[in-house]
Amino acid sequence: MTDESIIEKGGRVHTRAADIIDDEAELARMGYKQELKRDLTLLQASRMWNNFGVSFSIISVITGIPSLFLYGLNTGGPAVMVWGFVVVAFFTMLVGLSMGEVCSAHPTSGGPYFWAAMLSEPKNAAFASWVTGWFNLLGQVAVTAGIGYGCANFISTVATFHTGFVPEPRTTIGIYAAVLIAQGLINTFGVHLLKYINNISIWWHVVGTTAVVIAVLAAAPSHQSAKFVFQTFIDNTGVDGVGWSERASPAYVVVVGILMAQYTLTGFDGSAHMTEETHNAAMSGSIGIIMAIGCSAVLGWFLILGLLFSIQDLDKTVSAPAGGQPVAQIFLDTVGEKGAIVLMVIVIGAMFFCGTFSLTSNSRMMYAFARDGGIPGHKFFHKVSKHSKSPIRTVWLACTLSFILALPSLGSSVAFSAVTSIATIGLYISYAIPIGLRVVYRKRFVRGPFHLGPLSYPIATTACVWIAFISIAFILPQANPVDSQTLNYTIVAVGIVLAYCMGFWVLSARKWFTGPIKQIQEEDCGVSEGADAASSAGTTQSSREKSP
């Protein structure tokens, strides 16, 4: 008996080779060849670790929370940060459950845009796929940009410790470019190492986040009160001193203030985009999504509480003399300069891992969209390296677009929060379209092995309502008054993508884009031979049933 075999209940032997055959047969059912290297599982020890790890690393609470901690303190303060995270985590889990159900039925690297085509009526399938694909692409690029630029900001900040270095926007952009290049090189030449880097990343996030929280709490000379952490509302959204709570309402500040939480809990579709490289994809992708959200929600709340209780001087933390990063100031005030450097390295390392796997997910989505003719130059970008079995060209396309999206930071004081808004809106709209279609055409939906039973419809409906709410909330102005420096250019970026995809559809794409392309016919892909091999290994393929 080798490590490639597992004894199931009843003494039946299940082999990894049989899993691969089943996965390739499922991919063939959807009309695609197995081109990417299928080398991930859901947990390595119990066949599920790596797929979960991709989404967990992309969500990366130790990336999202420190990156937007200043935004959170100014836009609602501790109360909104703490309770907003709880509310957002709840609704995000509903989105994840609905996505998991659809992912189980259609496990392909195309993810949401493929699902939209499969769940729509045939006459509208191409249009639904086209719009979903472009919103997903926008979100993927913006997430990669937000993560990488956040990493660059923290590198700039740690460079100020005990030095005369003063970070400037152009310096940070240069560091950001270097970060993207490094992540691109890993995704180009180190593809075979990604599953090992993934394992390191998971433990780095879990152990690193725990270590950061314990260190600041244990070393803090004093701690904030529970009243401060759980009840204090702060509105520093007014550039001229008049915030949105005064000009509009405290509720407005609460609504725009949950961006920190929602941006942090974003990117879990990474598990779906990696299903073509995952064993037992119909279950691994779905469970990976849900586990990543659940674990990140618990770990993220733990991190927020630890940082807030450890604040020594609120005004000093908000003004953030330590390179403009309040988290860095908390580190300096609690563990001293040498300790702060260690904690900053932990955070920067997590951000780098997060960005690396965001780029991995991003490139797979672009590859899948190019495979179906959805992006300009698709014939060039739909190429997989013969050596690494990885879409190298879309890796560097993702790097280039992510760099361009961050360029407004050279002249805007709110550019980073705008990028995070773009990422959140783009991704969540691309999640909402297939979930909404699953609700509208629920009688036609064919279940996969993971499904929600009678709760499927109410959960999916609630998820769509939540996404509609945040899509409006995050295009609203975040600073008052609104001018060229404080404009939330999310509406501009989203509008450009919407105008492009709709305009190009009307003028040209509707004539030739047919949605996901059937590369092969199921009977021509060797599935029958694979099925015989699977049978000899004692496996059976799960049957599919109609959803109520």
PDB file of N, CA, C and O in Angstrom, residues 19 119-120 132 177 229 246 334 342 368 405 419 495 531:
ATOM      1  N   ASP A  19      -8.567   9.615  -8.402  1.00  0.00           N
ATOM      2  CA  ASP A  19      -9.067  10.980  -8.176  1.00  0.00           C
ATOM      3  C   ASP A  19      -8.782  11.854  -9.387  1.00  0.00           C
ATOM      4  O   ASP A  19      -9.610  12.655  -9.819  1.00  0.00           O
ATOM      5  N   LEU A 119     -25.304  28.852 -15.439  1.00  0.00           N
ATOM      6  CA  LEU A 119     -26.523  29.033 -14.663  1.00  0.00           C
ATOM      7  C   LEU A 119     -27.554  29.909 -15.369  1.00  0.00           C
ATOM      8  O   LEU A 119     -28.708  29.977 -14.950  1.00  0.00           O
ATOM      9  N   SER A 120     -27.135  30.579 -16.430  1.00  0.00           N
ATOM     10  CA  SER A 120     -28.035  31.464 -17.161  1.00  0.00           C
ATOM     11  C   SER A 120     -28.800  30.675 -18.230  1.00  0.00           C
ATOM     12  O   SER A 120     -28.458  29.534 -18.564  1.00  0.00           O
ATOM     13  N   THR A 132     -19.649  39.135 -15.979  1.00  0.00           N
ATOM     14  CA  THR A 132     -19.075  38.561 -14.759  1.00  0.00           C
ATOM     15  C   THR A 132     -17.562  38.465 -14.864  1.00  0.00           C
ATOM     16  O   THR A 132     -16.838  38.788 -13.923  1.00  0.00           O
ATOM     17  N   ALA A 177       6.759  48.179  -7.265  1.00  0.00           N
ATOM     18  CA  ALA A 177       7.157  47.523  -8.518  1.00  0.00           C
ATOM     19  C   ALA A 177       8.083  46.339  -8.239  1.00  0.00           C
ATOM     20  O   ALA A 177       7.953  45.265  -8.844  1.00  0.00           O
ATOM     21  N   VAL A 229     -12.686  49.844  23.486  1.00  0.00           N
ATOM     22  CA  VAL A 229     -12.590  48.904  22.368  1.00  0.00           C
ATOM     23  C   VAL A 229     -13.950  48.605  21.753  1.00  0.00           C
ATOM     24  O   VAL A 229     -14.101  48.566  20.524  1.00  0.00           O
ATOM     25  N   GLU A 246     -21.310  64.624  11.035  1.00  0.00           N
ATOM     26  CA  GLU A 246     -21.901  65.943  11.243  1.00  0.00           C
ATOM     27  C   GLU A 246     -22.598  66.446   9.989  1.00  0.00           C
ATOM     28  O   GLU A 246     -23.688  67.009  10.047  1.00  0.00           O
ATOM     29  N   THR A 334       4.729  49.310  22.234  1.00  0.00           N
ATOM     30  CA  THR A 334       4.576  48.134  23.107  1.00  0.00           C
ATOM     31  C   THR A 334       5.844  47.305  23.243  1.00  0.00           C
ATOM     32  O   THR A 334       6.240  46.959  24.354  1.00  0.00           O
ATOM     33  N   VAL A 342      10.861  43.048  14.311  1.00  0.00           N
ATOM     34  CA  VAL A 342      10.513  41.621  14.187  1.00  0.00           C
ATOM     35  C   VAL A 342       9.039  41.463  13.805  1.00  0.00           C
ATOM     36  O   VAL A 342       8.692  40.694  12.897  1.00  0.00           O
ATOM     37  N   ALA A 368      -8.075  31.467 -17.890  1.00  0.00           N
ATOM     38  CA  ALA A 368      -9.350  30.833 -18.216  1.00  0.00           C
ATOM     39  C   ALA A 368     -10.206  31.748 -19.096  1.00  0.00           C
ATOM     40  O   ALA A 368     -10.847  31.287 -20.055  1.00  0.00           O
ATOM     41  N   LEU A 405      -2.859  50.212 -11.969  1.00  0.00           N
ATOM     42  CA  LEU A 405      -3.981  50.610 -11.119  1.00  0.00           C
ATOM     43  C   LEU A 405      -3.524  51.386  -9.884  1.00  0.00           C
ATOM     44  O   LEU A 405      -4.280  52.194  -9.339  1.00  0.00           O
ATOM     45  N   VAL A 419      -8.478  51.821  -4.112  1.00  0.00           N
ATOM     46  CA  VAL A 419      -8.086  50.539  -4.709  1.00  0.00           C
ATOM     47  C   VAL A 419      -8.761  49.388  -3.978  1.00  0.00           C
ATOM     48  O   VAL A 419      -9.249  48.429  -4.592  1.00  0.00           O
ATOM     49  N   GLY A 495     -16.777  52.413 -13.384  1.00  0.00           N
ATOM     50  CA  GLY A 495     -17.493  52.943 -14.543  1.00  0.00           C
ATOM     51  C   GLY A 495     -16.761  52.678 -15.848  1.00  0.00           C
ATOM     52  O   GLY A 495     -17.386  52.352 -16.868  1.00  0.00           O
ATOM     53  N   ALA A 531     -12.474   5.962 -16.746  1.00  0.00           N
ATOM     54  CA  ALA A 531     -13.502   5.392 -15.898  1.00  0.00           C
ATOM     55  C   ALA A 531     -13.220   3.936 -15.610  1.00  0.00           C
ATOM     56  O   ALA A 531     -13.453   3.446 -14.504  1.00  0.00           O
TER      57      ALA A 531
END
